[in-house]
mmCIF file of C-alpha atoms in Angstrom:
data_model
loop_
_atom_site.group_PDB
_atom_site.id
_atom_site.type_symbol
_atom_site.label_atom_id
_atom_site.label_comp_id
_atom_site.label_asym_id
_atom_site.label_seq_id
_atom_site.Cartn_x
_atom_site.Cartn_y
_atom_site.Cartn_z
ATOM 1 C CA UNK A 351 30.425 69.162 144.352
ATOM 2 C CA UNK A 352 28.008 71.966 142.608
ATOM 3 C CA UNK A 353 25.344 69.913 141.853
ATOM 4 C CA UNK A 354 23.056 69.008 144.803
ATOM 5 C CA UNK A 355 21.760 65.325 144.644
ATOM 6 C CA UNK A 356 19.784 64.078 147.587
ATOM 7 C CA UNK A 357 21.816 61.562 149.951
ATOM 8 C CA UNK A 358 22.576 58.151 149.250
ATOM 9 C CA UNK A 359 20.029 56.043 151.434
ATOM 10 C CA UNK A 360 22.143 54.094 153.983
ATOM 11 C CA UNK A 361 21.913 54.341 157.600
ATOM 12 C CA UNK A 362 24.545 57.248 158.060
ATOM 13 C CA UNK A 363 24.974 58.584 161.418
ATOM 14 C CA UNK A 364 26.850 60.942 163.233
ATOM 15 C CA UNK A 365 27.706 62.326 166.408
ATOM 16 C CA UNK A 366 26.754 66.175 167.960
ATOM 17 C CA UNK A 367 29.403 68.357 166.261
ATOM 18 C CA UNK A 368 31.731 69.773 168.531
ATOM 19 C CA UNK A 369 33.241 73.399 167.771
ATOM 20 C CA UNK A 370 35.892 75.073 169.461
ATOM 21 C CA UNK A 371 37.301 78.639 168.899
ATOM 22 C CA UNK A 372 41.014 78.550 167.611
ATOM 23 C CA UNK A 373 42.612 80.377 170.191
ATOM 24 C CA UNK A 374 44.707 83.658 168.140
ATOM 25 C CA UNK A 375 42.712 83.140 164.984
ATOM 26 C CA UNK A 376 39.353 84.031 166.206
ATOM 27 C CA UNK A 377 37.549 83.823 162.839
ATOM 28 C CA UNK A 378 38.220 79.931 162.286
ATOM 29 C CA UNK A 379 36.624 77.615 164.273
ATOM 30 C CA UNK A 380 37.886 73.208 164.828
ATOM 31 C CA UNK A 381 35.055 71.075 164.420
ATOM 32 C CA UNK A 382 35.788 67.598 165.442
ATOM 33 C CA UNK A 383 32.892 64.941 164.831
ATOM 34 C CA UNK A 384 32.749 61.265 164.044
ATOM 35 C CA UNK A 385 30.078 59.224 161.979
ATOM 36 C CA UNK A 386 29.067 55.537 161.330
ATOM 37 C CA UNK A 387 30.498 55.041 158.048
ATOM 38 C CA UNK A 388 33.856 55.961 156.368
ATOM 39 C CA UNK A 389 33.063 59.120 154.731
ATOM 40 C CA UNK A 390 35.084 62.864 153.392
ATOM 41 C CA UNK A 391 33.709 65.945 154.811
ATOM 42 C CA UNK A 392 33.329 69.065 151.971
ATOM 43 C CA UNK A 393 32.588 72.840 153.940
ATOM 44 C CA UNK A 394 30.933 75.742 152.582
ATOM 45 C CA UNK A 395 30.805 78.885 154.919
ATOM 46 C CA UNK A 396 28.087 80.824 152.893
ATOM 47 C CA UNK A 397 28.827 84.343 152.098
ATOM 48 C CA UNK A 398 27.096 87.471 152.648
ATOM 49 C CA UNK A 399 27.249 88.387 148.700
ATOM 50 C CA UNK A 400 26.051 85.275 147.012
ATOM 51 C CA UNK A 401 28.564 81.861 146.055
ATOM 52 C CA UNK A 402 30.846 84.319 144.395
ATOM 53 C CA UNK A 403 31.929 84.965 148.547
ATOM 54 C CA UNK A 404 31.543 81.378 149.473
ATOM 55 C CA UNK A 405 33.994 79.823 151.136
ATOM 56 C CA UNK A 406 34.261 76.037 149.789
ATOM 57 C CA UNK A 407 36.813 73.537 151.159
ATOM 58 C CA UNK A 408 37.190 69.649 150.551
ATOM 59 C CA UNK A 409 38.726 67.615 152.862
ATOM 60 C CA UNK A 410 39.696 64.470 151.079
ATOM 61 C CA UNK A 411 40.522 62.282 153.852
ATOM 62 C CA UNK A 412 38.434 59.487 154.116
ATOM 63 C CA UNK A 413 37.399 58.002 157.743
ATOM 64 C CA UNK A 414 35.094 58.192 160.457
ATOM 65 C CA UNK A 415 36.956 60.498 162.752
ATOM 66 C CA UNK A 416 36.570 63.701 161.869
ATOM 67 C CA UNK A 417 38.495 67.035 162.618
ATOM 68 C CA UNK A 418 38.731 70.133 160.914
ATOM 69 C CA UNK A 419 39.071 73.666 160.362
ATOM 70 C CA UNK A 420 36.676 76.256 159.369
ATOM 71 C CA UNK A 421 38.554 79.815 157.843
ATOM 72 C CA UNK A 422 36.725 82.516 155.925
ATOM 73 C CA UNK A 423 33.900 83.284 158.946
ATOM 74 C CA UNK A 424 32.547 87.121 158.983
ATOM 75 C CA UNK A 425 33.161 88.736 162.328
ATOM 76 C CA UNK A 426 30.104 89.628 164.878
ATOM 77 C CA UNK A 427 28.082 87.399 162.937
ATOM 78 C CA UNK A 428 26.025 84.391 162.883
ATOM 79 C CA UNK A 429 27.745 82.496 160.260
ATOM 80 C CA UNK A 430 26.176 79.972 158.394
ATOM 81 C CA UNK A 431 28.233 76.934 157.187
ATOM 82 C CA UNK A 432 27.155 73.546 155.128
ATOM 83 C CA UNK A 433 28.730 70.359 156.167
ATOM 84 C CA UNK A 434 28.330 67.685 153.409
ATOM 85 C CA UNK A 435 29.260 64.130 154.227
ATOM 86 C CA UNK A 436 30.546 61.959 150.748
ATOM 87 C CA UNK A 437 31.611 58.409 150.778
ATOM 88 C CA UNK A 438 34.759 57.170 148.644
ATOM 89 C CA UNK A 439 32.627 57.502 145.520
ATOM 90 C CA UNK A 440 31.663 60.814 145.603
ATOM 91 C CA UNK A 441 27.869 59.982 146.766
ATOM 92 C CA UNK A 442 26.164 62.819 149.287
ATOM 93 C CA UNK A 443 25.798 60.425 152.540
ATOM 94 C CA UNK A 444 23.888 63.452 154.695
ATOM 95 C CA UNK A 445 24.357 67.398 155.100
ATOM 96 C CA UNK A 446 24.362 69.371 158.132
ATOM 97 C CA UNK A 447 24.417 73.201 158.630
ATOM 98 C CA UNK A 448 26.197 74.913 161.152
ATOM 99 C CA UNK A 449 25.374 78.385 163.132
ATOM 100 C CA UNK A 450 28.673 79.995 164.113
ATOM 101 C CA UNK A 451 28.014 82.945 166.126
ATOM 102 C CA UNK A 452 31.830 85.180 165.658
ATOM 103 C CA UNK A 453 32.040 88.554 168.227
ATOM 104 C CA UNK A 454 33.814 91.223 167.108
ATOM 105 C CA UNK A 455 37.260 91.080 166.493
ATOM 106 C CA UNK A 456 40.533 93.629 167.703
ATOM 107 C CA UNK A 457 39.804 97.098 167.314
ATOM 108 C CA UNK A 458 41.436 99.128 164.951
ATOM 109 C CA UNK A 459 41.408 97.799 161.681
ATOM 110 C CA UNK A 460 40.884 99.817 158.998
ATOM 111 C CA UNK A 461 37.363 100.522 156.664
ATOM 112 C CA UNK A 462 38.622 98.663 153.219
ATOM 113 C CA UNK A 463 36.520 99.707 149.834
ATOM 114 C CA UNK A 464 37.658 97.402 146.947
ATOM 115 C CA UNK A 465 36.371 99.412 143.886
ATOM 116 C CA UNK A 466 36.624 96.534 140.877
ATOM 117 C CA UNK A 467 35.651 97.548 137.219
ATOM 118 C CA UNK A 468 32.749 96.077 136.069
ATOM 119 C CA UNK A 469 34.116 94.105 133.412
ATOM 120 C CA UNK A 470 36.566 92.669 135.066
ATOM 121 C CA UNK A 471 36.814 89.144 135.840
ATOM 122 C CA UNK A 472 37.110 88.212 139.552
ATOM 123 C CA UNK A 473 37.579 84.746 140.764
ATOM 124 C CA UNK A 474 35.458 82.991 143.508
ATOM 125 C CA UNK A 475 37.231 83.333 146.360
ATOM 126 C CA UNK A 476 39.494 86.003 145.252
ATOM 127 C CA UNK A 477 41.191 86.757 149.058
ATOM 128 C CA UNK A 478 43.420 89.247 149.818
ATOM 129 C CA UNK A 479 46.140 89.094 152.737
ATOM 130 C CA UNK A 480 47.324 92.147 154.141
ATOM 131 C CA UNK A 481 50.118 92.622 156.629
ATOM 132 C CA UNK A 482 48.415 95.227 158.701
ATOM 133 C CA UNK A 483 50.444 98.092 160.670
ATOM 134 C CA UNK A 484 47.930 99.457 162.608
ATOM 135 C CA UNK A 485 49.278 99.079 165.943
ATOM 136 C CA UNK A 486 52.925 98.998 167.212
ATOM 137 C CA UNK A 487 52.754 95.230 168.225
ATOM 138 C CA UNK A 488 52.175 93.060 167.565
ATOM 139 C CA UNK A 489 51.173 93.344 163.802
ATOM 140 C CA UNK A 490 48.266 91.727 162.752
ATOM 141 C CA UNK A 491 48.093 89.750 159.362
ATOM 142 C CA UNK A 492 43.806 89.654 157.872
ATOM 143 C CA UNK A 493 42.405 88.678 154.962
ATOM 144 C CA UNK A 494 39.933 90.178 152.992
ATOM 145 C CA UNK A 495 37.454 88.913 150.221
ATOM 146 C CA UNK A 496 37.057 90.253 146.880
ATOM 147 C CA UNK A 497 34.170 92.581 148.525
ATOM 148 C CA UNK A 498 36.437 93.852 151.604
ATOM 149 C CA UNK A 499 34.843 91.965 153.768
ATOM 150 C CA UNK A 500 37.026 90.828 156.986
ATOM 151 C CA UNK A 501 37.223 87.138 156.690
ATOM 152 C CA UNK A 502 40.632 86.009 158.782
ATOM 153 C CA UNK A 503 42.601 87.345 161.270
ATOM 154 C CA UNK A 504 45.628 86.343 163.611
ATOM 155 C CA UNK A 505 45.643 88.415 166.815
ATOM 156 C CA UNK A 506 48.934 87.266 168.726
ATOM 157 C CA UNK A 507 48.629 90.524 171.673
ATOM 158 C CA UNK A 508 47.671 87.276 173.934
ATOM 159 C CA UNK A 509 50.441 85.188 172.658
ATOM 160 C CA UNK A 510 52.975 84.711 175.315
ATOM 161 C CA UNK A 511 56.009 84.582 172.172
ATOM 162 C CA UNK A 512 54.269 86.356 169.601
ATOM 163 C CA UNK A 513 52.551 89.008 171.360
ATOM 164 C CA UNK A 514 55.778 91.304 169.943
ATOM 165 C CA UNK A 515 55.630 90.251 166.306
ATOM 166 C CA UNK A 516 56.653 92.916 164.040
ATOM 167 C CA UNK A 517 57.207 92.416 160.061
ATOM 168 C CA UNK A 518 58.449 94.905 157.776
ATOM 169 C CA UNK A 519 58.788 92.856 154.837
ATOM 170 C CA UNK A 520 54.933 91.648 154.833
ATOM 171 C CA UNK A 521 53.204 88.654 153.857
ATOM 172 C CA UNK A 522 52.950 85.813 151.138
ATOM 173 C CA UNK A 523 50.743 83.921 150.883
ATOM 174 C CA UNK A 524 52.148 79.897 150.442
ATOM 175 C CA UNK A 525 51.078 77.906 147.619
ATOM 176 C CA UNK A 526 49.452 75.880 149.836
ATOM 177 C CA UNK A 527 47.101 77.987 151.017
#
């Protein structure tokens, strides 16, 4: 989905997206709205160093019920995401764009410099998870983009089971994500 192509003209309608704060992951955001027409939602939270720090997900789900996540938002921001609408054949039925104001997120976290050669070659959406120690506990896993840049975070010191979490053996990331 690279290539923008005006919508398909069809009477495609939608109702007022509805966004709601995950409650320990405070850079992701559920956005739950429902359209007209069957249709497959793509996301795109734009980054602040050109599509090389885009964050682009496809949900392939077709249906007219809609709920999903947003990852990858910059804290104390105002985030700017693309919502793209597609019917079963791949044809742009609208496209939307979302503000997502973040605050700031827990204190503490470290200043990360990512120094990358300049012929290497970096993918889009190269992310980095990091099973950060900065406090006693609970631990706090974050990722970070390929430009340091703060982009998820779980912060369980609310949590009324997790609020103790402690890890010494880190983090892996799951093959699915």
């Amino acid at each position: 989905k690279e290539e923008v192509i005006p919508p398909v003209q069809v009477d495609f309608e939608r109702s007022t997206f509805q966004v709601d704060v995950l409650d320990y992951v405070p850079l992701s955001r559920r956005v739950s709205v429902s359209t007209n027409l069957e249709s497959q939602v793509s996301i795109t939270v734009l980054g602040r160093n050109g599509t090389a720090s885009d964050v682009q997900h496809d949900f392939n789900e077709l249906g007219t019920a809609h709920q999903f996540d947003i990852h990858g938002l910059y804290a104390d921001t105002m985030n700017v995401v693309v919502v793209q609408f597609f019917n079963s054949v791949n044809n742009l039925l609208s496209q939307d764009t979302l503000f997502i104001e973040t605050a700031l997120t827990i204190g503490n976290l470290p200043e990360v410099a990512i120094e990358v050669p300049a012929d290497s070659n970096r993918e889009v959406g190269d992310f980095y998870l990091i099973s950060y120690r900065g406090r006693i506990a609970p631990m706090a896993p974050i990722m970070i983009d390929q430009f340091g840049d703060l982009r998820w975070i779980a912060d369980f010191s609310n949590h009324p089971s997790l609020n103790e979490l402690h890890f010494d053996v880190g983090l892996e990331r799951l093959q699915n994500g």
